[in-house]
Amino acid sequence: MLKSHATPLTFPRLLLTGAAGQLGTELRKRLKPYCRVLRVSDQQDLGQAQAGEELMPTDLANAADMQNLLKQVDAVVHLGGISTEQAWEPILASNIVGMVNLYEAARLQGTKRIVFASSNHVTGFYRQDQVIDTKMPPKPDGFYGVSKAFGEDLAEMYWARWGIETVSVRIGSALPAPKDRRMLATWISLDDLERLVVSALTAPIVGHTIIFGMSDNQTSWWDNTHAKHIGYRPQDSSDVFRAEVEAKQSHIDLQDNAAIYQGGGFVKVAPHG
Ligand code: NAI
Ligand code: 15L
């Protein structure tokens, strides 16, 4: 956990969705210092409430329960949803219906800012020899990427019509260490993820901003020029793992779409078998 941040959080009540997931479990510990009450939610078991926490198990697809979840919430870190390429039905329920329920609840309950865990798979069909920025059109690599592109468009609409601010973070690969050569470009450390989420919550004005979530990696496909106002300064780099990763993966098959496209293996997943 970071010891300090330039902009202290003053949120009376912050909601973290997807709190039982891989990143939710991490951010649950890390976000508590930035708010008075951390409301944590998921459809999976959330364990025991820790000091300063409120547990509210909720299905994102249930509109009435989502209205209840958003009551008296000042800001949301929205990690909940399907996080991989798979069949359309669960993606529809969690990532499409769930997003509409979240934003309708934010509108009616008066929540003003959302940090949305989007994904690099919104642009997964750009090639690994292209550098892209956040104004370039989406090229999703599957149903999952399409659902995250929908989420970004929904956030744009709620900003334009209702003044709800969102930072859509197209997270690369958030895990303790990069696993392969692709991740040397897509990796974001968990400390940098915390820095990015906190910057997105506390930047004075964001409208709807899209930002790629990556560390300060030497190899990079993503240009965050249009998100400088978020004030995110990554402090980690995949380079410390480079030698180890390259030794494990010395050969790259350039006939393999996973090596050609930024989405890696996601571009090849057959969701219906
Ligand atoms: P995860 O799959 O471990 O966690 C997602 C959580 O959402 C799970 O605990 C699940 O129970 C919950 N969830 C799913 N559908 C739900 C529903 N209908 N109602 C309530 N809860 C529901 O995923 P992870 O890795 O923690 O990712 C968190 C978010 O960040 C996801 O939205 C994912 O798409 C996004 N992301 C993650 C990346 C990574 O490297 N881990 C990269 C890019 C995006
Ligand atoms: C994602 O969107 C997934 O949620 C995560 O599991 C990783 O696979 C990541 O993208 C990635 O592209 O490495």
PDB file of N, CA, C and O in Angstrom, residues 1 5 16 23 27 64 66 76 84 89 101 120 129 150 155 164 168 177 193 217 229-230 236 243 255 269:
ATOM      1  N   MET A   1       0.839  -1.194   0.000  1.00  0.00           N
ATOM      2  CA  MET A   1       0.000   0.000   0.000  1.00  0.00           C
ATOM      3  C   MET A   1       0.879   1.251   0.000  1.00  0.00           C
ATOM      4  O   MET A   1       1.879   1.307   0.708  1.00  0.00           O
ATOM      5  N   HIS A   5      -0.100  10.178  -0.771  1.00  0.00           N
ATOM      6  CA  HIS A   5      -0.499  10.634  -2.106  1.00  0.00           C
ATOM      7  C   HIS A   5      -0.677  12.129  -2.019  1.00  0.00           C
ATOM      8  O   HIS A   5      -1.109  12.659  -1.004  1.00  0.00           O
ATOM      9  N   LEU A  16     -16.981   0.414  -3.641  1.00  0.00           N
ATOM     10  CA  LEU A  16     -16.117  -0.451  -4.455  1.00  0.00           C
ATOM     11  C   LEU A  16     -16.931  -1.657  -4.885  1.00  0.00           C
ATOM     12  O   LEU A  16     -17.336  -2.477  -4.041  1.00  0.00           O
ATOM     13  N   LEU A  23      -8.699  -7.890  -8.376  1.00  0.00           N
ATOM     14  CA  LEU A  23      -8.278  -6.507  -8.132  1.00  0.00           C
ATOM     15  C   LEU A  23      -9.070  -5.878  -6.993  1.00  0.00           C
ATOM     16  O   LEU A  23      -8.558  -5.038  -6.257  1.00  0.00           O
ATOM     17  N   LEU A  27      -7.699  -3.629  -3.979  1.00  0.00           N
ATOM     18  CA  LEU A  27      -8.090  -2.228  -3.791  1.00  0.00           C
ATOM     19  C   LEU A  27      -8.931  -2.042  -2.527  1.00  0.00           C
ATOM     20  O   LEU A  27      -8.962  -0.953  -1.953  1.00  0.00           O
ATOM     21  N   ALA A  64     -33.275  -2.742  -8.870  1.00  0.00           N
ATOM     22  CA  ALA A  64     -33.764  -2.211  -7.584  1.00  0.00           C
ATOM     23  C   ALA A  64     -32.664  -2.275  -6.525  1.00  0.00           C
ATOM     24  O   ALA A  64     -32.432  -1.322  -5.768  1.00  0.00           O
ATOM     25  N   MET A  66     -29.522  -2.208  -7.062  1.00  0.00           N
ATOM     26  CA  MET A  66     -28.473  -1.228  -7.406  1.00  0.00           C
ATOM     27  C   MET A  66     -28.854   0.177  -6.934  1.00  0.00           C
ATOM     28  O   MET A  66     -27.988   0.954  -6.511  1.00  0.00           O
ATOM     29  N   VAL A  76     -17.673   6.127  -6.942  1.00  0.00           N
ATOM     30  CA  VAL A  76     -17.652   4.663  -7.137  1.00  0.00           C
ATOM     31  C   VAL A  76     -16.362   4.255  -7.838  1.00  0.00           C
ATOM     32  O   VAL A  76     -15.944   4.911  -8.802  1.00  0.00           O
ATOM     33  N   THR A  84     -13.383 -11.584 -18.423  1.00  0.00           N
ATOM     34  CA  THR A  84     -12.703 -12.356 -19.476  1.00  0.00           C
ATOM     35  C   THR A  84     -13.649 -12.550 -20.661  1.00  0.00           C
ATOM     36  O   THR A  84     -14.856 -12.323 -20.544  1.00  0.00           O
ATOM     37  N   GLU A  89     -24.255 -14.250 -22.733  1.00  0.00           N
ATOM     38  CA  GLU A  89     -25.311 -14.026 -21.742  1.00  0.00           C
ATOM     39  C   GLU A  89     -24.791 -13.439 -20.425  1.00  0.00           C
ATOM     40  O   GLU A  89     -25.334 -12.442 -19.938  1.00  0.00           O
ATOM     41  N   ASN A 101     -27.657  -0.214 -14.952  1.00  0.00           N
ATOM     42  CA  ASN A 101     -28.195  -0.133 -13.588  1.00  0.00           C
ATOM     43  C   ASN A 101     -27.330   0.763 -12.704  1.00  0.00           C
ATOM     44  O   ASN A 101     -27.837   1.556 -11.907  1.00  0.00           O
ATOM     45  N   ASN A 120      -8.158  -2.961 -21.878  1.00  0.00           N
ATOM     46  CA  ASN A 120      -7.381  -2.842 -23.129  1.00  0.00           C
ATOM     47  C   ASN A 120      -8.048  -3.628 -24.257  1.00  0.00           C
ATOM     48  O   ASN A 120      -7.730  -3.399 -25.427  1.00  0.00           O
ATOM     49  N   ASP A 129       2.350  -3.518 -33.479  1.00  0.00           N
ATOM     50  CA  ASP A 129       3.306  -2.567 -34.041  1.00  0.00           C
ATOM     51  C   ASP A 129       2.651  -1.195 -34.271  1.00  0.00           C
ATOM     52  O   ASP A 129       3.166  -0.369 -35.029  1.00  0.00           O
ATOM     53  N   PHE A 150     -19.037  -0.440 -24.809  1.00  0.00           N
ATOM     54  CA  PHE A 150     -20.390   0.026 -24.452  1.00  0.00           C
ATOM     55  C   PHE A 150     -20.340   0.821 -23.141  1.00  0.00           C
ATOM     56  O   PHE A 150     -20.934   1.903 -23.029  1.00  0.00           O
ATOM     57  N   ALA A 155     -20.826   5.885 -20.260  1.00  0.00           N
ATOM     58  CA  ALA A 155     -20.237   6.906 -19.387  1.00  0.00           C
ATOM     59  C   ALA A 155     -20.225   8.267 -20.090  1.00  0.00           C
ATOM     60  O   ALA A 155     -20.528   9.298 -19.472  1.00  0.00           O
ATOM     61  N   ILE A 164     -22.598  13.365 -14.813  1.00  0.00           N
ATOM     62  CA  ILE A 164     -21.872  12.398 -13.973  1.00  0.00           C
ATOM     63  C   ILE A 164     -20.499  12.195 -14.596  1.00  0.00           C
ATOM     64  O   ILE A 164     -20.383  11.845 -15.776  1.00  0.00           O
ATOM     65  N   SER A 168     -12.713   6.354 -17.430  1.00  0.00           N
ATOM     66  CA  SER A 168     -12.704   4.972 -17.922  1.00  0.00           C
ATOM     67  C   SER A 168     -11.250   4.537 -18.048  1.00  0.00           C
ATOM     68  O   SER A 168     -10.505   5.058 -18.889  1.00  0.00           O
ATOM     69  N   ALA A 177       3.357  -9.411 -11.415  1.00  0.00           N
ATOM     70  CA  ALA A 177       4.488  -9.371 -12.363  1.00  0.00           C
ATOM     71  C   ALA A 177       3.993  -9.780 -13.745  1.00  0.00           C
ATOM     72  O   ALA A 177       3.056 -10.585 -13.853  1.00  0.00           O
ATOM     73  N   LEU A 193      -1.619   0.878 -10.127  1.00  0.00           N
ATOM     74  CA  LEU A 193      -3.086   0.844 -10.265  1.00  0.00           C
ATOM     75  C   LEU A 193      -3.728   1.682  -9.160  1.00  0.00           C
ATOM     76  O   LEU A 193      -4.654   2.464  -9.402  1.00  0.00           O
ATOM     77  N   ASN A 217       6.344   1.422 -18.727  1.00  0.00           N
ATOM     78  CA  ASN A 217       7.064   0.334 -19.392  1.00  0.00           C
ATOM     79  C   ASN A 217       7.858   0.854 -20.593  1.00  0.00           C
ATOM     80  O   ASN A 217       7.380   1.713 -21.323  1.00  0.00           O
ATOM     81  N   HIS A 229      -4.451  15.498 -17.763  1.00  0.00           N
ATOM     82  CA  HIS A 229      -5.094  16.223 -16.650  1.00  0.00           C
ATOM     83  C   HIS A 229      -5.462  15.309 -15.482  1.00  0.00           C
ATOM     84  O   HIS A 229      -5.770  15.811 -14.398  1.00  0.00           O
ATOM     85  N   ILE A 230      -5.428  14.018 -15.695  1.00  0.00           N
ATOM     86  CA  ILE A 230      -5.696  13.095 -14.574  1.00  0.00           C
ATOM     87  C   ILE A 230      -4.528  13.135 -13.575  1.00  0.00           C
ATOM     88  O   ILE A 230      -4.700  12.888 -12.388  1.00  0.00           O
ATOM     89  N   ASP A 236       6.354   2.500 -11.537  1.00  0.00           N
ATOM     90  CA  ASP A 236       6.946   1.168 -11.723  1.00  0.00           C
ATOM     91  C   ASP A 236       7.135   0.904 -13.212  1.00  0.00           C
ATOM     92  O   ASP A 236       6.596   1.623 -14.055  1.00  0.00           O
ATOM     93  N   ALA A 243      14.370  -9.431 -18.464  1.00  0.00           N
ATOM     94  CA  ALA A 243      15.314 -10.518 -18.743  1.00  0.00           C
ATOM     95  C   ALA A 243      14.685 -11.874 -18.431  1.00  0.00           C
ATOM     96  O   ALA A 243      14.765 -12.825 -19.233  1.00  0.00           O
ATOM     97  N   GLN A 255       3.040 -15.988 -36.913  1.00  0.00           N
ATOM     98  CA  GLN A 255       1.799 -16.430 -37.573  1.00  0.00           C
ATOM     99  C   GLN A 255       0.631 -16.461 -36.573  1.00  0.00           C
ATOM    100  O   GLN A 255      -0.507 -16.710 -36.953  1.00  0.00           O
ATOM    101  N   VAL A 269     -10.042 -16.375 -28.439  1.00  0.00           N
ATOM    102  CA  VAL A 269     -10.963 -17.161 -27.619  1.00  0.00           C
ATOM    103  C   VAL A 269     -12.280 -17.350 -28.367  1.00  0.00           C
ATOM    104  O   VAL A 269     -12.855 -16.388 -28.879  1.00  0.00           O
TER     105      VAL A 269
END
